[in-house]
């Protein structure tokens, strides 16, 4: 089972701007928890604080049950498209210490192959990263997050460049990972997807506007992108 | 008669290659070539070419300071290493603590280091043979000593010991710092280690390639290798091959044919030829065009 994540009184100030103000968040083991809210509301900042990448105040606790491995899927991978790095090179770079130019080590081959297969990237191991489409790169970012096997998966809006087929692969995988007991923390813009796939949500716009089970917390106005207008049904 | 002349010429070539300084230079080439070739792939991947240029310029100031404080003007390593390391750390610190883009900041530092170095060298030129300026700027195999080889060997061992285990981390940190952090990489530390690696190899190569041209040998063989390869393995291997060949040919051709050019210039011209050939191959041969999709 994945970890429980508790965030209490999270504050983040950058320069003179208060980005996050007393944000509380809780994700239970094995659930899909989405962080939603307007653009610039602090969703990614919340994730980055949880990952220890931004100077913040407040308490962030993980209660790990099994391994403490986090699979992180960023929004995009900026890449010099002419750089001679293949899909396998990239996977080697992320999972092993032996320099990627020596190739993927034997002990990781099966795990990497399975991860690529789960994302529909089988047979593209020798393709240059620069020749992958935006959607394929995002699938690759998901694949690297699966090796070594994580108990917590953190997604930062990684679905922006996906086509319909890619989206289906992503969604099926999220359901599979949830069924395997992994905790999933997900910044997501697609309210329809949030409604279908998440168990709980936290709505952040500098402060927490609402949080609780998706079914009762995600209002109709939120589904249309209005996060402050209608707070009916909020389980605060 | 023609055969005799050819035999004489070949014999002369053999003698020239037996000089101690030529052997020293070839030993240096065998160390520098593969090392700069491999490191160059990282420089290209991390888009840090102008950083090494800035450090090369800083080496001019290092030489100037060395002469001023009484170090040997042929090997002022203490001043060069000290000044260049301080310069590189300051540049990286400033880059991390300002919102300025890397190219702007490196451009500013590059100009400052060139202005400072050139001014200082001209100021001290009365104290030393002005020929030394040419040596520092463009390299000279005539001045390569056992000390230079020893310094280069130590630097090579340090770079291999640090660079091999940290290669993936440094590359990942430049591709996606957030992802690298989650993978346990200390991103800022990797940046500092990388700039220090570039700095010490640049200083160690100044005698043979020249302060102005070290950056070119980090960049051109890697750029030539990138033209032909689709995977990291081929990229690194070919960059090492191009770099080593450039060093060996750049040192031996002017010696063999008695061409009065500085070793640094000859090395870079050979590397540039490789780049030209591979660029043509990439443009004309379909098997090298995948990256253009």
Coordinates of C-alpha atoms in Angstrom, one line a residue:
Chain A
X1 CA 0.0 0.0 0.0
X2 CA 1.2 3.5 -0.7
X3 CA 1.9 6.1 1.9
X4 CA -0.5 8.5 3.7
X5 CA 0.4 12.1 3.0
X6 CA -0.4 14.9 5.5
X7 CA 0.2 18.5 4.8
X8 CA -0.6 21.0 7.5
X9 CA -0.3 24.8 7.4
X10 CA 1.9 24.9 4.3
X11 CA 3.1 28.4 3.5
X12 CA 5.2 29.6 0.6
X13 CA 6.3 33.1 -0.1
X14 CA 8.3 34.0 -3.2
X15 CA 9.8 37.5 -3.1
X16 CA 6.8 39.5 -1.8
X17 CA 4.2 37.2 -3.2
X18 CA 2.3 34.9 -0.9
X19 CA 1.9 31.8 -3.2
X20 CA 0.5 29.4 -0.6
X21 CA -1.3 30.4 2.5
X22 CA -2.0 27.8 5.2
X23 CA -2.6 25.0 2.8
X24 CA -3.8 21.7 4.4
X25 CA -4.0 18.5 2.4
X26 CA -4.4 14.8 3.1
X27 CA -4.1 11.8 0.8
X28 CA -4.9 8.4 2.3
X29 CA -2.9 5.3 1.3
X30 CA -4.0 3.8 -2.0
X31 CA -6.2 6.7 -3.1
X32 CA -6.1 9.0 -6.1
X33 CA -6.0 12.5 -4.8
X34 CA -6.2 15.4 -7.2
X35 CA -5.1 18.9 -6.6
X36 CA -7.2 21.3 -8.7
X37 CA -7.7 25.0 -9.0
X38 CA -7.2 28.0 -11.3
X39 CA -4.0 28.7 -13.2
X40 CA -1.5 30.3 -11.0
X41 CA -3.3 29.2 -7.9
X42 CA -0.4 27.3 -6.5
X43 CA -1.1 23.6 -7.5
X44 CA 2.4 22.9 -8.9
X45 CA 4.0 24.9 -6.0
X46 CA 2.1 22.7 -3.5
X47 CA 3.5 19.6 -5.3
X48 CA 7.0 21.0 -5.3
X49 CA 6.9 21.9 -1.6
X50 CA 5.7 18.3 -0.9
X51 CA 8.7 17.1 -2.9
X52 CA 11.0 19.4 -0.9
X53 CA 11.9 21.5 -3.9
X54 CA 10.7 24.9 -2.6
X55 CA 11.5 26.8 0.6
X56 CA 8.3 26.6 2.7
X57 CA 7.0 26.5 6.2
X58 CA 4.6 24.0 7.6
X59 CA 4.5 20.2 8.2
X60 CA 4.6 17.6 5.5
X61 CA 4.5 14.0 6.6
X62 CA 4.6 10.8 4.7
X63 CA 3.6 7.6 6.5
X64 CA 5.3 4.9 4.4
X65 CA 4.1 1.3 4.6
X66 CA 6.4 -0.3 2.1
X67 CA 9.2 1.2 0.1
X68 CA 9.8 4.9 0.1
X69 CA 10.1 5.2 -3.7
X70 CA 8.4 8.1 -5.4
X71 CA 7.6 8.0 -9.1
X72 CA 7.4 11.6 -10.4
X73 CA 6.0 12.6 -13.7
X74 CA 6.7 16.2 -14.6
X75 CA 4.7 18.4 -17.0
X76 CA 7.2 18.4 -19.9
X77 CA 10.7 17.3 -20.7
X78 CA 12.6 20.1 -22.4
X79 CA 14.9 18.4 -24.8
X80 CA 17.4 19.4 -27.5
X81 CA 15.8 17.5 -30.3
X82 CA 19.1 16.9 -32.0
X83 CA 20.8 15.4 -29.0
X84 CA 21.7 11.8 -29.7
X85 CA 19.8 10.2 -26.7
X86 CA 17.6 7.3 -27.3
X87 CA 14.6 6.2 -25.2
X88 CA 16.8 3.4 -23.7
X89 CA 19.5 6.0 -22.9
X90 CA 17.0 8.1 -21.1
X91 CA 15.7 5.2 -19.1
X92 CA 19.3 4.2 -18.2
X93 CA 20.0 7.8 -17.2
X94 CA 17.1 7.8 -14.7
X95 CA 17.4 4.3 -13.2
X96 CA 21.1 3.4 -13.0
X97 CA 24.5 4.8 -11.9
X98 CA 26.5 3.3 -14.7
X99 CA 26.8 6.0 -17.3
X100 CA 24.0 5.8 -19.8
X101 CA 26.4 5.7 -22.7
X102 CA 27.5 2.2 -21.7
X103 CA 23.8 1.1 -22.3
X104 CA 21.1 -0.1 -20.1
X105 CA 22.4 -2.6 -17.5
X106 CA 21.1 -6.1 -17.7
X107 CA 19.5 -6.1 -14.2
X108 CA 17.2 -3.2 -15.3
X109 CA 16.3 -4.5 -18.7
X110 CA 13.1 -6.4 -17.8
X111 CA 11.8 -3.7 -15.5
X112 CA 12.4 -1.0 -18.1
X113 CA 10.9 -3.1 -20.9
X114 CA 7.8 -3.8 -18.8
X115 CA 7.4 -0.1 -18.0
X116 CA 7.7 0.9 -21.7
X117 CA 5.3 -1.8 -22.6
X118 CA 2.7 -0.6 -20.1
X119 CA 2.9 2.9 -21.7
X120 CA 2.7 1.5 -25.3
X121 CA 6.3 2.4 -26.1
X122 CA 7.4 -1.1 -26.8
X123 CA 9.6 -1.2 -29.9
X124 CA 10.6 2.4 -29.6
X125 CA 13.6 1.8 -27.3
X126 CA 16.1 2.8 -30.0
X127 CA 14.3 5.9 -31.1
X128 CA 15.9 9.3 -30.5
X129 CA 14.2 11.3 -27.9
X130 CA 14.1 14.2 -30.3
X131 CA 12.1 12.2 -32.8
X132 CA 9.3 11.4 -30.3
X133 CA 6.0 13.3 -30.5
X134 CA 5.0 15.4 -27.5
X135 CA 2.6 12.6 -26.4
X136 CA 5.2 9.9 -26.7
X137 CA 7.6 12.0 -24.5
X138 CA 4.9 12.3 -21.9
X139 CA 4.4 8.5 -22.0
X140 CA 8.1 8.1 -21.6
X141 CA 8.1 10.4 -18.5
X142 CA 5.4 8.1 -17.1
X143 CA 7.4 5.0 -17.9
X144 CA 10.5 6.3 -16.0
X145 CA 8.3 6.9 -13.0
X146 CA 7.5 3.2 -12.8
X147 CA 11.2 2.1 -12.4
X148 CA 12.0 1.2 -9.7
X149 CA 8.5 0.3 -8.6
X150 CA 7.1 3.3 -6.6
X151 CA 4.6 3.3 -3.8
X152 CA 3.7 6.9 -4.4
X153 CA 3.1 8.5 -7.8
X154 CA 3.1 12.2 -8.2
X155 CA 1.8 13.6 -11.5
X156 CA 2.2 17.3 -12.4
X157 CA -0.3 17.8 -15.3
X158 CA 1.5 15.4 -17.6
X159 CA -1.3 14.9 -20.1
X160 CA -1.3 18.2 -22.0
X161 CA 0.1 16.7 -25.3
X162 CA -1.7 13.4 -25.3
X163 CA -4.0 12.3 -28.1
X164 CA -7.1 10.2 -27.3
X165 CA -5.2 6.9 -27.5
X166 CA -2.5 8.2 -25.2
X167 CA -5.1 9.5 -22.8
X168 CA -6.7 6.1 -22.7
X169 CA -3.4 4.4 -21.9
X170 CA -2.7 6.9 -19.1
X171 CA -6.2 6.6 -17.6
X172 CA -6.1 2.8 -17.6
X173 CA -2.6 2.8 -16.0
X174 CA -3.8 5.2 -13.3
X175 CA -6.6 2.7 -12.5
X176 CA -4.2 -0.2 -12.5
X177 CA -1.8 1.6 -10.2
X178 CA -4.6 2.5 -7.8
X179 CA -5.7 -1.1 -7.8
X180 CA -2.1 -2.1 -6.9
X181 CA -2.5 0.0 -3.8
X182 CA -0.3 2.9 -4.8
X183 CA -1.1 6.4 -3.6
X184 CA -1.5 8.9 -6.4
X185 CA -1.2 12.6 -6.0
X186 CA -2.2 14.4 -9.2
X187 CA -2.3 18.0 -10.3
X188 CA -5.0 17.9 -13.0
X189 CA -6.8 20.5 -15.1
X190 CA -9.3 18.1 -16.7
X191 CA -12.3 18.3 -14.4
X192 CA -14.2 15.5 -16.2
X193 CA -11.2 13.2 -15.6
X194 CA -10.9 14.4 -12.0
X195 CA -14.6 13.5 -11.5
X196 CA -14.1 10.0 -13.0
X197 CA -10.8 8.9 -11.6
X198 CA -10.1 10.6 -8.3
X199 CA -11.2 9.6 -4.8
X200 CA -10.6 12.9 -3.1
X201 CA -9.6 16.4 -4.2
X202 CA -8.1 19.6 -2.7
X203 CA -9.0 22.8 -4.4
X204 CA -6.2 25.3 -4.1
X205 CA -6.2 29.0 -5.0
X206 CA -3.4 30.2 -2.8
X207 CA -5.5 28.9 0.1
X208 CA -7.6 25.7 0.2
X209 CA -11.0 26.5 -1.1
X210 CA -12.4 23.1 -0.6
X211 CA -11.3 19.5 0.1
X212 CA -12.9 16.1 0.6
X213 CA -14.3 13.2 -1.4
X214 CA -14.6 14.1 -5.1
X215 CA -18.2 13.0 -5.3
X216 CA -19.3 15.6 -2.8
X217 CA -16.7 18.3 -3.2
X218 CA -16.4 18.7 -7.0
X219 CA -19.3 21.1 -7.8
X220 CA -20.9 21.8 -11.1
X221 CA -19.3 25.2 -11.3
X222 CA -15.8 23.7 -10.6
X223 CA -16.4 21.4 -13.5
X224 CA -16.7 24.5 -15.6
X225 CA -13.6 26.1 -14.2
X226 CA -15.2 28.4 -11.7
X227 CA -13.5 27.4 -8.4
X228 CA -14.6 30.2 -6.2
X229 CA -18.1 30.9 -7.4
X230 CA -20.1 28.0 -6.0
X231 CA -19.0 26.3 -2.8
X232 CA -22.1 24.2 -2.4
X233 CA -21.4 20.7 -1.3
X234 CA -18.0 21.5 0.2
X235 CA -16.9 19.1 2.8
X236 CA -14.6 21.5 4.6
Chain B
X1 CA 67.1 10.4 -57.3
X2 CA 63.5 11.0 -56.6
X3 CA 63.4 7.9 -54.4
X4 CA 66.4 9.0 -52.5
X5 CA 64.9 12.4 -51.8
X6 CA 61.7 10.7 -50.5
X7 CA 63.7 8.4 -48.3
X8 CA 65.6 11.3 -46.9
X9 CA 62.4 13.2 -46.2
X10 CA 60.8 10.2 -44.5
X11 CA 63.9 9.8 -42.4
X12 CA 63.7 13.4 -41.4
X13 CA 60.1 13.0 -40.5
X14 CA 61.1 10.1 -38.3
X15 CA 63.8 12.2 -36.5
X16 CA 61.3 15.0 -35.9
X17 CA 58.8 12.7 -34.2
X18 CA 61.6 11.3 -31.9
X19 CA 62.2 14.7 -30.3
X20 CA 61.4 14.6 -26.6
X21 CA 59.0 17.5 -26.8
X22 CA 57.1 15.8 -29.6
X23 CA 56.8 12.7 -27.4
X24 CA 55.6 14.8 -24.5
X25 CA 53.0 16.5 -26.8
X26 CA 51.8 13.1 -28.1
X27 CA 51.4 11.8 -24.5
X28 CA 49.4 14.9 -23.7
X29 CA 47.3 14.3 -26.8
X30 CA 46.5 10.8 -25.7
X31 CA 45.2 12.1 -22.4
X32 CA 43.5 15.3 -23.6
X33 CA 41.8 13.8 -26.7
X34 CA 39.6 11.2 -25.2
X35 CA 39.0 13.2 -22.1
X36 CA 37.8 16.4 -23.8
X37 CA 35.9 14.3 -26.3
X38 CA 33.9 12.6 -23.6
X39 CA 33.4 15.8 -21.5
X40 CA 32.5 17.7 -24.7
X41 CA 29.3 15.6 -25.1
X42 CA 28.2 16.8 -21.7
X43 CA 29.1 20.4 -22.6
X44 CA 27.0 20.1 -25.8
X45 CA 24.1 18.4 -23.9
X46 CA 24.2 21.0 -21.2
X47 CA 24.7 23.9 -23.6
X48 CA 27.7 25.1 -21.7
X49 CA 30.1 25.8 -24.6
X50 CA 30.5 29.4 -23.8
X51 CA 31.2 28.7 -20.2
X52 CA 34.4 26.9 -21.1
X53 CA 35.3 29.8 -23.4
X54 CA 34.9 32.2 -20.4
X55 CA 37.1 29.9 -18.2
X56 CA 39.7 29.8 -21.0
X57 CA 39.7 33.6 -21.0
X58 CA 40.0 33.6 -17.3
X59 CA 43.2 31.5 -17.6
X60 CA 44.8 34.6 -19.3
X61 CA 44.2 36.5 -16.1
X62 CA 45.5 33.6 -14.1
X63 CA 48.8 33.6 -16.1
X64 CA 49.1 37.4 -15.7
X65 CA 48.6 37.1 -11.9
X66 CA 51.1 34.3 -11.8
X67 CA 53.8 36.3 -13.6
X68 CA 53.1 39.3 -11.3
X69 CA 53.5 37.3 -8.1
X70 CA 56.6 35.6 -9.5
X71 CA 55.5 32.2 -10.6
X72 CA 57.2 30.6 -13.6
X73 CA 55.7 32.2 -16.7
X74 CA 55.8 28.9 -18.5
X75 CA 53.7 27.0 -15.9
X76 CA 51.9 29.4 -13.5
X77 CA 49.5 26.6 -12.5
X78 CA 48.8 27.8 -8.9
X79 CA 47.6 31.2 -10.1
X80 CA 45.7 29.7 -13.1
X81 CA 43.9 27.1 -11.1
X82 CA 43.2 29.4 -8.2
X83 CA 41.8 32.3 -10.3
X84 CA 39.9 30.1 -12.7
X85 CA 38.2 28.0 -10.0
X86 CA 37.2 31.2 -8.2
X87 CA 36.0 32.7 -11.4
X88 CA 33.9 29.6 -12.3
X89 CA 32.4 29.3 -8.8
X90 CA 31.5 33.0 -8.8
X91 CA 29.9 32.7 -12.3
X92 CA 27.9 29.6 -11.2
X93 CA 26.9 31.3 -7.9
X94 CA 25.7 34.4 -9.7
X95 CA 23.8 32.2 -12.2
X96 CA 22.0 30.4 -9.4
X97 CA 21.2 33.6 -7.5
X98 CA 20.0 35.9 -10.3
X99 CA 17.1 35.5 -12.7
X100 CA 19.4 36.4 -15.6
X101 CA 19.6 33.8 -18.5
X102 CA 22.7 31.7 -18.7
X103 CA 23.9 33.0 -22.0
X104 CA 23.6 36.6 -20.9
X105 CA 25.5 36.0 -17.7
X106 CA 28.2 33.9 -19.4
X107 CA 28.6 36.6 -22.0
X108 CA 29.1 39.2 -19.4
X109 CA 31.7 37.1 -17.5
X110 CA 33.4 36.1 -20.8
X111 CA 33.9 39.7 -21.7
X112 CA 35.1 40.7 -18.3
X113 CA 37.6 37.8 -18.2
X114 CA 38.9 38.6 -21.7
X115 CA 39.3 42.3 -20.9
X116 CA 40.9 41.6 -17.6
X117 CA 43.2 39.0 -19.0
X118 CA 44.3 40.9 -22.1
X119 CA 44.9 44.1 -20.1
X120 CA 47.0 42.3 -17.5
X121 CA 49.0 40.4 -20.1
X122 CA 49.8 43.5 -22.0
X123 CA 50.7 45.2 -18.8
X124 CA 53.2 42.5 -17.9
X125 CA 54.4 41.9 -21.4
X126 CA 57.5 44.0 -20.7
X127 CA 58.5 41.5 -18.0
X128 CA 58.3 38.4 -20.2
X129 CA 59.1 37.4 -23.8
X130 CA 56.0 38.5 -25.8
X131 CA 56.1 35.2 -27.5
X132 CA 54.7 33.7 -24.4
X133 CA 51.4 35.5 -25.1
X134 CA 51.0 33.6 -28.4
X135 CA 51.8 30.3 -26.5
X136 CA 49.1 31.0 -23.9
X137 CA 46.5 32.1 -26.4
X138 CA 47.0 29.4 -29.0
X139 CA 49.1 26.7 -27.4
X140 CA 52.6 25.4 -28.1
X141 CA 53.9 21.9 -28.0
X142 CA 57.4 23.2 -27.7
X143 CA 56.8 24.3 -24.1
X144 CA 55.1 21.1 -22.8
X145 CA 57.2 19.8 -19.9
X146 CA 57.0 16.8 -17.6
X147 CA 55.3 19.0 -15.0
X148 CA 52.5 19.7 -17.6
X149 CA 52.1 16.0 -18.2
X150 CA 51.9 15.3 -14.5
X151 CA 49.3 18.1 -14.0
X152 CA 47.3 16.8 -16.9
X153 CA 47.5 13.2 -15.6
X154 CA 46.2 14.2 -12.1
X155 CA 43.4 16.2 -13.7
X156 CA 42.5 13.3 -15.9
X157 CA 42.3 10.9 -12.9
X158 CA 40.1 13.3 -11.0
X159 CA 37.8 13.8 -13.9
X160 CA 37.4 10.1 -14.5
X161 CA 36.9 9.4 -10.8
X162 CA 34.2 12.1 -10.6
X163 CA 32.7 12.1 -14.1
X164 CA 32.0 8.5 -14.6
X165 CA 29.8 7.8 -11.5
X166 CA 28.1 11.2 -11.8
X167 CA 27.5 11.3 -15.6
X168 CA 23.9 10.3 -15.4
X169 CA 23.1 12.6 -12.5
X170 CA 24.7 15.6 -14.2
X171 CA 22.9 15.0 -17.5
X172 CA 19.5 14.4 -15.8
X173 CA 20.0 17.5 -13.7
X174 CA 20.3 19.6 -16.8
X175 CA 17.4 17.9 -18.6
X176 CA 14.9 18.2 -15.8
X177 CA 16.0 19.5 -12.4
X178 CA 12.7 18.6 -10.7
X179 CA 12.8 15.0 -11.9
X180 CA 16.5 14.7 -11.0
X181 CA 15.8 16.0 -7.5
X182 CA 13.1 13.3 -7.0
X183 CA 15.6 10.8 -8.2
X184 CA 17.9 11.8 -5.3
X185 CA 20.2 14.1 -7.4
X186 CA 21.5 17.2 -5.6
X187 CA 21.0 19.4 -8.6
X188 CA 23.0 22.5 -7.6
X189 CA 25.9 20.4 -6.3
X190 CA 26.0 18.7 -9.7
X191 CA 26.2 22.0 -11.4
X192 CA 29.1 23.1 -9.3
X193 CA 30.9 19.8 -9.8
X194 CA 30.4 20.1 -13.6
X195 CA 31.7 23.7 -13.8
X196 CA 34.7 22.7 -11.7
X197 CA 35.4 19.8 -14.0
X198 CA 35.3 22.0 -17.1
X199 CA 37.5 24.6 -15.3
X200 CA 40.3 22.2 -14.2
X201 CA 40.5 20.5 -17.6
X202 CA 40.5 23.9 -19.4
X203 CA 43.4 25.1 -17.2
X204 CA 45.3 21.8 -17.7
X205 CA 45.0 22.1 -21.5
X206 CA 46.0 25.7 -21.8
X207 CA 49.7 24.9 -22.5
X208 CA 49.0 22.6 -25.4
X209 CA 45.8 23.9 -27.0
X210 CA 45.8 27.5 -25.8
X211 CA 43.4 29.5 -23.7
X212 CA 41.3 30.7 -26.6
X213 CA 40.9 27.3 -28.2
X214 CA 40.2 24.8 -25.4
X215 CA 36.5 25.5 -25.7
X216 CA 36.7 24.7 -29.4
X217 CA 38.1 21.2 -28.6
X218 CA 35.3 20.6 -26.1
X219 CA 32.7 21.7 -28.6
X220 CA 33.7 20.7 -32.1
X221 CA 34.4 17.0 -31.8
X222 CA 31.2 16.6 -29.9
X223 CA 29.3 18.6 -32.5
X224 CA 30.8 16.4 -35.3
X225 CA 29.9 13.2 -33.4
X226 CA 26.4 14.5 -32.9
X227 CA 26.0 14.8 -36.7
X228 CA 26.5 11.1 -37.1
X229 CA 24.9 9.4 -34.1
X230 CA 21.5 8.6 -32.7
X231 CA 22.5 7.1 -29.4
X232 CA 24.5 8.3 -26.4
X233 CA 27.1 5.5 -26.8
X234 CA 28.0 6.4 -30.3
X235 CA 27.9 10.1 -29.5
X236 CA 30.5 9.7 -26.7
X237 CA 32.7 7.2 -28.6
X238 CA 32.8 9.2 -31.8
X239 CA 33.4 12.4 -29.9
X240 CA 36.4 10.8 -28.2
X241 CA 37.7 9.4 -31.6
X242 CA 37.4 12.8 -33.3
X243 CA 39.0 14.6 -30.4
X244 CA 41.9 12.2 -30.1
X245 CA 42.5 12.2 -33.9
X246 CA 42.4 16.0 -34.0
X247 CA 45.0 16.2 -31.2
X248 CA 47.3 13.6 -32.8
X249 CA 47.0 15.0 -36.3
X250 CA 47.2 18.6 -35.1
X251 CA 50.4 17.9 -33.3
X252 CA 52.1 15.7 -35.9
X253 CA 51.1 17.2 -39.2
X254 CA 52.8 20.6 -38.6
X255 CA 55.9 18.7 -37.3
X256 CA 56.1 16.3 -40.2
X257 CA 55.6 18.9 -42.9
X258 CA 57.4 21.7 -41.1
X259 CA 54.4 24.0 -41.1
X260 CA 54.9 26.9 -38.7
X261 CA 51.5 27.0 -37.0
X262 CA 50.7 26.8 -33.3
X263 CA 49.6 23.3 -32.1
X264 CA 46.2 24.6 -30.8
X265 CA 45.4 26.2 -34.1
X266 CA 46.3 23.0 -36.0
X267 CA 44.3 20.8 -33.6
X268 CA 41.2 22.9 -34.0
X269 CA 41.5 23.1 -37.8
X270 CA 41.6 19.3 -37.9
X271 CA 38.6 19.1 -35.6
X272 CA 36.8 21.6 -37.8
X273 CA 37.5 19.4 -40.9
X274 CA 35.8 16.5 -39.1
X275 CA 32.9 18.8 -38.3
X276 CA 32.7 19.9 -42.0
X277 CA 32.8 16.3 -43.3
X278 CA 30.2 15.0 -40.8
X279 CA 27.9 18.0 -41.5
X280 CA 28.0 17.2 -45.2
X281 CA 27.3 13.5 -44.4
X282 CA 24.4 14.5 -42.3
X283 CA 23.0 16.8 -45.0
X284 CA 23.5 14.4 -47.9
X285 CA 23.1 10.9 -46.5
X286 CA 19.6 9.8 -45.6
X287 CA 20.7 7.4 -42.7
X288 CA 21.8 10.4 -40.7
X289 CA 18.7 12.4 -41.1
X290 CA 16.4 10.9 -38.4
X291 CA 16.9 13.7 -36.0
X292 CA 15.4 16.2 -38.4
X293 CA 11.9 14.6 -38.2

